[in-house]
CSV table of C-alpha atoms in Angstrom, one decimal:
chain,number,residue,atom,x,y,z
A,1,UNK,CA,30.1,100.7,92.6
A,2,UNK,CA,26.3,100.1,93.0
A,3,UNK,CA,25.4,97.0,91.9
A,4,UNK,CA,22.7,98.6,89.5
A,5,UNK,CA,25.7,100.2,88.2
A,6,UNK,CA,27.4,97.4,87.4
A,7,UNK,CA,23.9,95.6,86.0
A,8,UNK,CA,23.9,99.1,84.0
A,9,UNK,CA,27.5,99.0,82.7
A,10,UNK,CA,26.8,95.0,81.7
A,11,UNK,CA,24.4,95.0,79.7
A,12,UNK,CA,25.0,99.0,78.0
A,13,UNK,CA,24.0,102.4,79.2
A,14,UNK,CA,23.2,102.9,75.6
A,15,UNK,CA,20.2,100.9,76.1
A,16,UNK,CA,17.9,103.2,77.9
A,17,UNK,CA,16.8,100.6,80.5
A,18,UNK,CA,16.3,101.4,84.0
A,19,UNK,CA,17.9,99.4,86.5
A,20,UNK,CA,17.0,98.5,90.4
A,21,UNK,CA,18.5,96.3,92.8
A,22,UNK,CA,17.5,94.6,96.4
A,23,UNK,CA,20.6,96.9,97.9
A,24,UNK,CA,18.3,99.8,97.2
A,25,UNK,CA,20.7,101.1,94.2
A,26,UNK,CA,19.1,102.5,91.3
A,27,UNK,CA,20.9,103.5,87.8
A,28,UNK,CA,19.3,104.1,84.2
A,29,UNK,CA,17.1,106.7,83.0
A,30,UNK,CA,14.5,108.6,84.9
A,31,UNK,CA,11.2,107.9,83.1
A,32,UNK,CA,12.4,105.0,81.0
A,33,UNK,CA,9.6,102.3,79.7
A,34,UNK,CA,11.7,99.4,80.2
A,35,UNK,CA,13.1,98.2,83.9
A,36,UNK,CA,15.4,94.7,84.7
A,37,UNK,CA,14.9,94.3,88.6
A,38,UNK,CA,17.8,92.4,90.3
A,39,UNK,CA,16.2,90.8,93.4
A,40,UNK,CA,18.5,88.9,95.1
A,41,UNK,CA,22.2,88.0,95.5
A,42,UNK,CA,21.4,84.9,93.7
A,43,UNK,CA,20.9,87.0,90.4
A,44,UNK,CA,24.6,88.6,91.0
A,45,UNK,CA,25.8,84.5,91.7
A,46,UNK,CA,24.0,83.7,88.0
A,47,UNK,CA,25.5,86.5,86.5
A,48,UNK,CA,29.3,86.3,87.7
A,49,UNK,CA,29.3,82.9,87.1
A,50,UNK,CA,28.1,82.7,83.9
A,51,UNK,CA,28.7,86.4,82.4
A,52,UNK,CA,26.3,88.0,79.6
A,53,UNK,CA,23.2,85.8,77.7
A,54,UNK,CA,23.4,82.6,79.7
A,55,UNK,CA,23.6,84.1,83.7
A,56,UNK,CA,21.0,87.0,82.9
A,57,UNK,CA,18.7,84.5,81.4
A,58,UNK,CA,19.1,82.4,84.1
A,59,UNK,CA,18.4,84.6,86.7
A,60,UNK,CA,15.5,85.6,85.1
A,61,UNK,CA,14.3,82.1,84.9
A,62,UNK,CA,14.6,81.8,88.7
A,63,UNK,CA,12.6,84.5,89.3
A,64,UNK,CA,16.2,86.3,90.5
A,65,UNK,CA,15.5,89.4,87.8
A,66,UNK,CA,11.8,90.8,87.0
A,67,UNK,CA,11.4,92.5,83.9
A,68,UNK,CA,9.1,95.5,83.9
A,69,UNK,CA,7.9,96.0,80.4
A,70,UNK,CA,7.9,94.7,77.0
A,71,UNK,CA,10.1,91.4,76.9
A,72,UNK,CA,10.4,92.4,72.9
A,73,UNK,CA,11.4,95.8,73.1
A,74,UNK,CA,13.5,95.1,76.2
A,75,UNK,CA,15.3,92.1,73.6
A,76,UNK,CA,15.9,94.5,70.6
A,77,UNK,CA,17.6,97.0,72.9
A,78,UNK,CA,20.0,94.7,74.4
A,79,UNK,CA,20.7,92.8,71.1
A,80,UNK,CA,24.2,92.9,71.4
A,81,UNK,CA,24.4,90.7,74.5
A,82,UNK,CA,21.5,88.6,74.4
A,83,UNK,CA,22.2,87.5,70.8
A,84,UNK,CA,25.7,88.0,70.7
A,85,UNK,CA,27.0,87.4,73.9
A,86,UNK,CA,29.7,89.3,75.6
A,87,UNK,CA,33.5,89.0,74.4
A,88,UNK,CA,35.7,87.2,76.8
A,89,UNK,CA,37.4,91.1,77.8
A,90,UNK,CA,33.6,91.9,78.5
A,91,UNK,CA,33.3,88.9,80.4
A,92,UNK,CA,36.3,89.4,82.7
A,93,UNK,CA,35.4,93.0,83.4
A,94,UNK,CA,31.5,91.8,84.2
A,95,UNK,CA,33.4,89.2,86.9
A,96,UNK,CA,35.4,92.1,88.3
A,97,UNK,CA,32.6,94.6,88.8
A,98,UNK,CA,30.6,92.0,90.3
A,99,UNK,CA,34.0,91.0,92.7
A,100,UNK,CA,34.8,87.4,93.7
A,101,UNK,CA,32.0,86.6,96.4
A,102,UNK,CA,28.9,85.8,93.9
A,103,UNK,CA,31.9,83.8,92.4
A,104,UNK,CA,32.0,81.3,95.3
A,105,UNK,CA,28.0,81.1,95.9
A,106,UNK,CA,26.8,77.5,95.2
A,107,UNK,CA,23.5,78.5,92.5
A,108,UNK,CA,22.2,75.5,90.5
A,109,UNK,CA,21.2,76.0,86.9
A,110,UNK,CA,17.4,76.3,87.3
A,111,UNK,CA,15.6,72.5,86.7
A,112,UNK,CA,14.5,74.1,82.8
A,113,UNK,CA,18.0,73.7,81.9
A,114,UNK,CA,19.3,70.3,79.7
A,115,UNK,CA,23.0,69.7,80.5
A,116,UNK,CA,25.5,68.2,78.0
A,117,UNK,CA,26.6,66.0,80.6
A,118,UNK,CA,22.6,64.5,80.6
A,119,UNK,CA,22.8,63.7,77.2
A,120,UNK,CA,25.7,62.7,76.7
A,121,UNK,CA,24.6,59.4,78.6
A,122,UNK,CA,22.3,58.7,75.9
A,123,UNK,CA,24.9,58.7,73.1
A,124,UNK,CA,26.9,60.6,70.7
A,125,UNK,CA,24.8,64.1,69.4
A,126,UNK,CA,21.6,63.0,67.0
A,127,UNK,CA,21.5,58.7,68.3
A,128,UNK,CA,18.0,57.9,68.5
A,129,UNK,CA,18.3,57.5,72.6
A,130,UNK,CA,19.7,61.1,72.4
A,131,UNK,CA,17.5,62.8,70.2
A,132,UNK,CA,14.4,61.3,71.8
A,133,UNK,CA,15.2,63.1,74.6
A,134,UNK,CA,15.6,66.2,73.3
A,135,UNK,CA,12.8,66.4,71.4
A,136,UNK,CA,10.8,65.5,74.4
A,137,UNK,CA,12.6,68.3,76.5
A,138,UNK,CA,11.1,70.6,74.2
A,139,UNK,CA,7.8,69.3,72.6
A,140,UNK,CA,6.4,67.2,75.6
A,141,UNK,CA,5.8,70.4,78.0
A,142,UNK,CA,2.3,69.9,77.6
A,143,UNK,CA,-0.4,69.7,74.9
A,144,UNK,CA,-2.4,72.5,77.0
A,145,UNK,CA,0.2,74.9,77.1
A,146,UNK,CA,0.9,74.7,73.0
A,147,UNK,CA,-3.1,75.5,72.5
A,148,UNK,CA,-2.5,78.3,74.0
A,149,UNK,CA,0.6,79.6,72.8
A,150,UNK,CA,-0.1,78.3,69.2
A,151,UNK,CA,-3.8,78.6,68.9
A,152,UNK,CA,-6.6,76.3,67.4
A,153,UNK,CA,-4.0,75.1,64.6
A,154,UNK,CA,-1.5,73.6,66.9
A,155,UNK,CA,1.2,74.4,64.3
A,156,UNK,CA,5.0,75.1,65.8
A,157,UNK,CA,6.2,76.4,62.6
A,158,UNK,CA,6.5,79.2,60.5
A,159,UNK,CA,3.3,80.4,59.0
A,160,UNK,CA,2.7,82.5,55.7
A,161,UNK,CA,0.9,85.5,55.9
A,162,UNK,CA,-1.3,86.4,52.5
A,163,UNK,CA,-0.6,90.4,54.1
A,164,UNK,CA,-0.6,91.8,57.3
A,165,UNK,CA,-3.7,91.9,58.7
A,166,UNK,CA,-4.1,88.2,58.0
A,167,UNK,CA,-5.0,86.2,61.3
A,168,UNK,CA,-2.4,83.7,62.7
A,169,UNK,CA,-5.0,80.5,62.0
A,170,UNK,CA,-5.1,82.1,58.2
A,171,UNK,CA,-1.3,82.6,57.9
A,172,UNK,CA,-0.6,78.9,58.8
A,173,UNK,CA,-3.2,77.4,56.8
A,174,UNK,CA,-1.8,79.1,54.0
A,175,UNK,CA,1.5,77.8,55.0
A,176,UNK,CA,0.3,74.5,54.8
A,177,UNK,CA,-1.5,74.7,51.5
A,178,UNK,CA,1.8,76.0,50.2
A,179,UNK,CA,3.4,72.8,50.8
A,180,UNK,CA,0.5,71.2,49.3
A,181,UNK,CA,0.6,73.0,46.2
A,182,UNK,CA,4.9,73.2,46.0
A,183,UNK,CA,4.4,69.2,46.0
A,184,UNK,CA,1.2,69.0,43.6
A,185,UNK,CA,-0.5,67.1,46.0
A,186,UNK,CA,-3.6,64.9,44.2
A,187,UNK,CA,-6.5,62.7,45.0
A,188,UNK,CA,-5.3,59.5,45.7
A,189,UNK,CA,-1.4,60.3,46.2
A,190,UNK,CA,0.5,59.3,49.6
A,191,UNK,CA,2.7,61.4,51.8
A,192,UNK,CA,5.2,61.3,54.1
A,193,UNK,CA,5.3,64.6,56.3
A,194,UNK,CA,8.5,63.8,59.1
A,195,UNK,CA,8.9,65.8,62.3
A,196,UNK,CA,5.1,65.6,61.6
A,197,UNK,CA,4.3,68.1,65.1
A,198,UNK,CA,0.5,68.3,65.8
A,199,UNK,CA,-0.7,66.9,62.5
A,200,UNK,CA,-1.2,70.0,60.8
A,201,UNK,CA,0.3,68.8,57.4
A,202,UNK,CA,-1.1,65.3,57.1
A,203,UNK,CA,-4.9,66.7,58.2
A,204,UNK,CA,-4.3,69.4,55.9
A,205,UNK,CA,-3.1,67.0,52.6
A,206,UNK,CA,-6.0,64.6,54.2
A,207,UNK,CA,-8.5,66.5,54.2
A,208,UNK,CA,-8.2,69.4,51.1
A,209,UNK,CA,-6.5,67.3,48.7
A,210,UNK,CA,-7.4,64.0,49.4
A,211,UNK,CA,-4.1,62.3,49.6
A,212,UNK,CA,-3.1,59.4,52.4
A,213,UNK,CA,-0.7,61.1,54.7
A,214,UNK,CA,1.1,59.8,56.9
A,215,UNK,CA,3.3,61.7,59.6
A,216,UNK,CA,6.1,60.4,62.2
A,217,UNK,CA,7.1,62.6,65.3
A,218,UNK,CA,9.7,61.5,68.3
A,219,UNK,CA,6.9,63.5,70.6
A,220,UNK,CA,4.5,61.0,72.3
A,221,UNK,CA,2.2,63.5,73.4
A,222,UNK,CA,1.9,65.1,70.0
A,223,UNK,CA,1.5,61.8,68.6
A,224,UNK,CA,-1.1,61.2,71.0
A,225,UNK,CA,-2.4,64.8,70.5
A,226,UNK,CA,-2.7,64.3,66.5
A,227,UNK,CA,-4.6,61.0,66.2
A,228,UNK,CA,-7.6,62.4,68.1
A,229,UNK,CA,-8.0,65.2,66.2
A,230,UNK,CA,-7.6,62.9,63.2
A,231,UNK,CA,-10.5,60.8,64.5
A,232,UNK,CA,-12.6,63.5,65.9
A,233,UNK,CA,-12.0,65.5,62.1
A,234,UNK,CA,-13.2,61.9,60.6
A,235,UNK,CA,-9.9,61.8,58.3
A,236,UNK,CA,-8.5,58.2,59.6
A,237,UNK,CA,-9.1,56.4,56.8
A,238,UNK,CA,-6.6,58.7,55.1
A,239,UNK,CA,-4.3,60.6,58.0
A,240,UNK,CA,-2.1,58.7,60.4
A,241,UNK,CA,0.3,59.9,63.0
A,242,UNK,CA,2.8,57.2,64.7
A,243,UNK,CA,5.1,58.3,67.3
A,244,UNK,CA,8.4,57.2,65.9
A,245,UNK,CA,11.8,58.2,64.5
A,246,UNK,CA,11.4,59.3,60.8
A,247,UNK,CA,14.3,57.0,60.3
A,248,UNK,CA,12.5,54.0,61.5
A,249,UNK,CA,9.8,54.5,58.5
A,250,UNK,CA,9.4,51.0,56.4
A,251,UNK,CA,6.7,52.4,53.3
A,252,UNK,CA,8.2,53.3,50.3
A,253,UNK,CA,7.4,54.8,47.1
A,254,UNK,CA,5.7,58.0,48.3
A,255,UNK,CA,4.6,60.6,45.8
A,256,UNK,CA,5.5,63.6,48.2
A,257,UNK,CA,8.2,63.9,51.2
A,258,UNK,CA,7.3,66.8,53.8
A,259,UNK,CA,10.2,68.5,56.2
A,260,UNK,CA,8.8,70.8,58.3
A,261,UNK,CA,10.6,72.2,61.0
A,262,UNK,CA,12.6,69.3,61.3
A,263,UNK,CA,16.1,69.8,60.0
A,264,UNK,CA,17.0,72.3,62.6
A,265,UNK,CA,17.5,68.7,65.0
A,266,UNK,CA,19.0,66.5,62.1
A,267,UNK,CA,23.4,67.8,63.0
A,268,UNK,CA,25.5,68.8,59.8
A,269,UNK,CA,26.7,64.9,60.3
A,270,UNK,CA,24.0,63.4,59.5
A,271,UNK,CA,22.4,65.2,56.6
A,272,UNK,CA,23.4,63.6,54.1
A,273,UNK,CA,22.1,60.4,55.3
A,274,UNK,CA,19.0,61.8,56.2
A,275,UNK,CA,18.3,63.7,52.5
A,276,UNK,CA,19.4,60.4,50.6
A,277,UNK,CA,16.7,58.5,53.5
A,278,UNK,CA,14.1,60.7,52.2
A,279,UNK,CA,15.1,60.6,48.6
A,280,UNK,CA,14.5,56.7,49.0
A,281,UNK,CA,11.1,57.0,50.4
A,282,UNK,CA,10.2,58.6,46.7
A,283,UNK,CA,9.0,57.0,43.5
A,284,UNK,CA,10.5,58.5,40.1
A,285,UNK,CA,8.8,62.3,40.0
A,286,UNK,CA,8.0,62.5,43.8
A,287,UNK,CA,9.6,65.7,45.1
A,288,UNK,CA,10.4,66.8,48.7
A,289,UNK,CA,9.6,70.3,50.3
A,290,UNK,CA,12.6,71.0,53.0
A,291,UNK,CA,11.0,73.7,55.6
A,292,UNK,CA,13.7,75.0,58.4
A,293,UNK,CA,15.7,77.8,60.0
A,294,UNK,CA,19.1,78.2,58.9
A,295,UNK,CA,21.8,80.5,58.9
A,296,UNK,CA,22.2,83.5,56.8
A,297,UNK,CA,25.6,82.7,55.4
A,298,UNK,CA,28.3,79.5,55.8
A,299,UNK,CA,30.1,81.7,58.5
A,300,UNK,CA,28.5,81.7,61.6
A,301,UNK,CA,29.0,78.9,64.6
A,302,UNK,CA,26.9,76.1,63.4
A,303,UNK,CA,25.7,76.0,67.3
A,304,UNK,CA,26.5,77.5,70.5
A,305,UNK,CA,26.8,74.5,73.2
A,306,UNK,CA,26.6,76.7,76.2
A,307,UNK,CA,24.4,79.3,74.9
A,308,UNK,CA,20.5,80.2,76.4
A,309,UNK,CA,19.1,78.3,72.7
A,310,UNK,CA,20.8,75.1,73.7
A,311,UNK,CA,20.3,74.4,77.5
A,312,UNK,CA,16.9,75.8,77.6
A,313,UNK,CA,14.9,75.4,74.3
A,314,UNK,CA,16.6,73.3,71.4
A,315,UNK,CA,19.2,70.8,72.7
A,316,UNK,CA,21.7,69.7,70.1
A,317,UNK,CA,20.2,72.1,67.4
A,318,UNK,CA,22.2,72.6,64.5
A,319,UNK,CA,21.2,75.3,61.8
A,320,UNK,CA,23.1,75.4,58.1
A,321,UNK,CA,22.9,78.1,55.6
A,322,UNK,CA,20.7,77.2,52.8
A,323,UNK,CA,23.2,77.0,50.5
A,324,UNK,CA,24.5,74.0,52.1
A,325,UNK,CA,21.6,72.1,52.5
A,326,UNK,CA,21.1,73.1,48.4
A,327,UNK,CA,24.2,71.2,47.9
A,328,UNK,CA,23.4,68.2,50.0
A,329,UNK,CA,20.2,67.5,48.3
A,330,UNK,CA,22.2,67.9,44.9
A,331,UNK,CA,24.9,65.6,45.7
A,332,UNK,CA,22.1,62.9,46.2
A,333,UNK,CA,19.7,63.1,43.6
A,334,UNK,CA,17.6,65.7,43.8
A,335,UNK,CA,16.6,68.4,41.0
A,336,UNK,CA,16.1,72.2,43.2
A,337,UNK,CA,12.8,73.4,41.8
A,338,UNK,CA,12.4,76.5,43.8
A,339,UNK,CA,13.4,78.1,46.9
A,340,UNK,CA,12.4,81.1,49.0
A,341,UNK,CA,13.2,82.9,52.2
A,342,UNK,CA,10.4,83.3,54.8
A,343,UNK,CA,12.7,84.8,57.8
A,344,UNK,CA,9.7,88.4,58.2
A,345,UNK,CA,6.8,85.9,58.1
A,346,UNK,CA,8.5,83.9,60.9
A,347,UNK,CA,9.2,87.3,62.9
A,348,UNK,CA,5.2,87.9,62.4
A,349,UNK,CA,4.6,84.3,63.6
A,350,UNK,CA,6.1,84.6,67.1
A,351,UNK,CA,4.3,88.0,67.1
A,352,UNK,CA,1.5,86.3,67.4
A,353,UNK,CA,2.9,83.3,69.5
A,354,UNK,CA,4.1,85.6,72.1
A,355,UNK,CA,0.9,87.7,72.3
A,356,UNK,CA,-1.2,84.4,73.3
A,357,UNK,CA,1.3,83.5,75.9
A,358,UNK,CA,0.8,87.2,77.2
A,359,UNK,CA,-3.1,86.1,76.8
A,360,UNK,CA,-2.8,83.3,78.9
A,361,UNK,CA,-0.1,84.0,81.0
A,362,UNK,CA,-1.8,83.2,84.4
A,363,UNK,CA,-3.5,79.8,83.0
A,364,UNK,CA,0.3,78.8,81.7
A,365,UNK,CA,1.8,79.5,84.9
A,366,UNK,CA,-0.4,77.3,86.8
A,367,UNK,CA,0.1,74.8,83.6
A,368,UNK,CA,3.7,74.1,83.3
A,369,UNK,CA,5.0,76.7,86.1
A,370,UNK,CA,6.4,80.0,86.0
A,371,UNK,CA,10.2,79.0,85.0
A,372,UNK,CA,8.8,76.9,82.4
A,373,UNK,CA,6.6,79.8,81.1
A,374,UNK,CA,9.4,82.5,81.0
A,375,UNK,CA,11.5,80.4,79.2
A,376,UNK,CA,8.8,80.6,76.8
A,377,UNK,CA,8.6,84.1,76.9
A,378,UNK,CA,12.4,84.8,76.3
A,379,UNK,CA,13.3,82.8,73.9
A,380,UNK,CA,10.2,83.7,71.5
A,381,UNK,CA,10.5,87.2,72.2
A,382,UNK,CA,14.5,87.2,71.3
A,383,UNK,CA,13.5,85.2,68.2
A,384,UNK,CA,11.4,88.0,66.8
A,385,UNK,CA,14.5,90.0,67.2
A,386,UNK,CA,16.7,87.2,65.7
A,387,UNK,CA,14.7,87.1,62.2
A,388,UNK,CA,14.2,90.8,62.2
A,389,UNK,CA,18.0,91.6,62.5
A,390,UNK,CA,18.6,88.7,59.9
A,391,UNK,CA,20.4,86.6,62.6
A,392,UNK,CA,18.5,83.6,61.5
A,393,UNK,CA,16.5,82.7,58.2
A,394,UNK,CA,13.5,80.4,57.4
A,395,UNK,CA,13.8,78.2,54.6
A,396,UNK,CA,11.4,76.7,51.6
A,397,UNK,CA,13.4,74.3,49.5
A,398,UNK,CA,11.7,72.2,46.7
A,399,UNK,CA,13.6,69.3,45.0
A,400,UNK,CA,12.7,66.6,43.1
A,401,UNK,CA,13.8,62.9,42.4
A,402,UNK,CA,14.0,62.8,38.4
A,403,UNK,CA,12.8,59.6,36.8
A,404,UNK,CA,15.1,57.4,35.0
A,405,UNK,CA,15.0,59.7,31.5
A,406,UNK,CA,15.2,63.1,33.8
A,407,UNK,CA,11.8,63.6,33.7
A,408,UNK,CA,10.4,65.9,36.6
A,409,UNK,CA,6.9,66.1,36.1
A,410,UNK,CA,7.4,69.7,37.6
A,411,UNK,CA,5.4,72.2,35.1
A,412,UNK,CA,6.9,74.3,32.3
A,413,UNK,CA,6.6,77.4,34.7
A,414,UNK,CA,4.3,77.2,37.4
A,415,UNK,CA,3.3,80.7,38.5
A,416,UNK,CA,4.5,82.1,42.0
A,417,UNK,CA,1.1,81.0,44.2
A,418,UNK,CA,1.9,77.3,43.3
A,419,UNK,CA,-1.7,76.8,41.6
């Protein structure tokens, strides 16, 4: 069979994607808008070795397979495989159409890719040592690249869009002022915002509500990153970014706890000691706002170990359905005040992130380097696909640490825009 063919028959005729390979084999539709070029033998090696989501992505990585077209559209069409994976009878077949020779090739993983064996030096999954690294894997790329990809406000999170047309640098400062208003920030209160990122929170509660803020984040450069901007914005009498573990936080008695985007690296294991940590950081009436991805039910694998997500982008992410993390903040002490579902706004976000990458795909390149860059590309583009198809969800949940009478200090009914 041509290999073409075979590229064809692996990822789904059904998916009107043209197909061409170094032997000169072509296979696909005449005419179609979407192409997966196999270059090399290498790509065949990635592929038989690793059959389905993790071989294709890591050809493509290499530079083994081109993609000639829209990364999204190309995604969405092949949603079966790159979100689901192939079944092990899919797998086997791949392996046999491919035949045993790509089998025996010696192809390293390409230098992007974290392996379980790296980690596990550094501990069991989510020590400090351990999740250091991780987040540096991810967040440490560089501080260049994320102004590109994010934009001027440096926020790696999901924004909120007031409607459609609304700008990306709009949409997450209305995130932010969401959280603001969800914790009724005030003159003169303090917060904690953990997994702090860029700063984006503790400017924001700095500078339009006038609360002390202070954020934590395992990322040196971000840290770095964050107290410029707080000096050069003239807010560091009242924002401060350490880089630090959230868990290595002495202050106490804060009026307001901020999550954002963090939960995703806490493990299933250790929630409950990291909701009762932030429960103790609050005085009686302070109330936490828990922002994160999750699952869409309690069924699903909690992570894949060997998937694309967790060697190339997130090592040792863990998502939960909502409904768990509910119950963990209940069973410790907190009072849930609201909650709400964000997964389309998340879909528009990397919308957005993936057309500034696209932007500024030559200055990235020459940035962080072309694998680097089309790991990017891949796994924000498959995201879009991943909240559309409600794969994954994104997460607002408000609780609140009663005061000794039960007391919440949360109003009677506070309308729906949190004013």
């Amino acid at each position: 069979m041509a290999l073409a063919s075979i590229f064809e028959k692996i990822v789904g005729p059904q998916a009107n994607i043209a197909f061409m390979a170094y032997d000169g084999s072509k296979a696909g539709p005449d005419g179609a808008d979407l192409a997966l070029e196999v270059k090399s033998p290498i790509a065949v090696a990635y592929l038989a070795q690793a059959p389905g989501e993790l071989g294709l992505a890591r050809a493509y990585i290499s530079g083994h397979i081109d993609v000639h077209g829209d990364m999204y559209t190309l995604l969405d069409r092949m949603w079966n495989i790159t979100t689901n994976d192939l079944t092990t009878a899919e797998k086997v077949a791949a392996v046999r159409s491919l035949g045993l020779k790509p089998l025996m090739m010696r192809v390293p993983a390409p230098p992007q890719e974290i392996r379980q064996s790296t980690l596990a030096k550094l501990g069991s999954r989510h020590a400090k040592q351990r999740d250091a690294e991780a987040i540096h894997h991810h967040y440490d790329v560089s501080n260049r690249f994320y102004e590109w990809v994010l934009g001027p406000s440096m926020a790696y999170t999901c924004a909120v869009f007031p409607t459609k047309k609304s700008s990306l640098e709009e949409a997450q400062y209305a995130k932010f002022d969401l959280v603001a208003r969800k914790l009724g920030l005030k003159p003169g209160m303090r917060l904690l915002d953990v997994g702090c990122g860029w700063g984006g929170m503790v400017m924001h509660a700095a500078k339009h509500y006038g609360v002390k803020a202070l954020g934590v984040t395992l990322s040196k450069q971000q840290a770095e990153w964050a107290q410029k901007a707080i000096v050069d914005a003239g807010l560091e009498d009242l924002a401060e970014v350490r880089f630090m573990d959230y868990r290595d936080v002495v202050e106490s008695d804060f009026d307001a706890v901020s999550s954002i985007g963090l939960t995703e690296h806490i493990g299933k294991r250790n929630l409950p000691s990291y909701f009762a940590f932030l429960y103790s950081k609050l005085k009686p009436g302070g109330r936490l706002l828990n922002h994160c991805i999750t699952r869409p039910t309690g069924t699903e694998k909690t992570f894949n170990k060997g998937g694309f997500i967790n060697r190339y982008v997130f090592p040792d992410g863990e998502l939960e359905s909502v409904g768990y993390l509910v119950r963990q903040m209940e069973d410790l002490g907190f009072e849930i005040r609201h909650e709400e579902n964000l997964r389309e706004h998340y879909a528009e976000t990397l919308r957005h992130w993936c057309a500034n990458l696209d932007a500024n795909w030559a200055d990235a390149v020459q940035e962080v380097g072309m694998g680097t860059a089309r790991v990017w590309a891949l796994y924000m583009a498959g995201c879009i696909v991943g909240f559309e198809r409600n794969k994954v969800q994104l997460h607002q949940v408000l609780g609140v640490k009663l005061d000794s009478e039960g007391h919440s200090g949360v109003p009677l009914r506070p309308s729906i825009d949190w004013p």
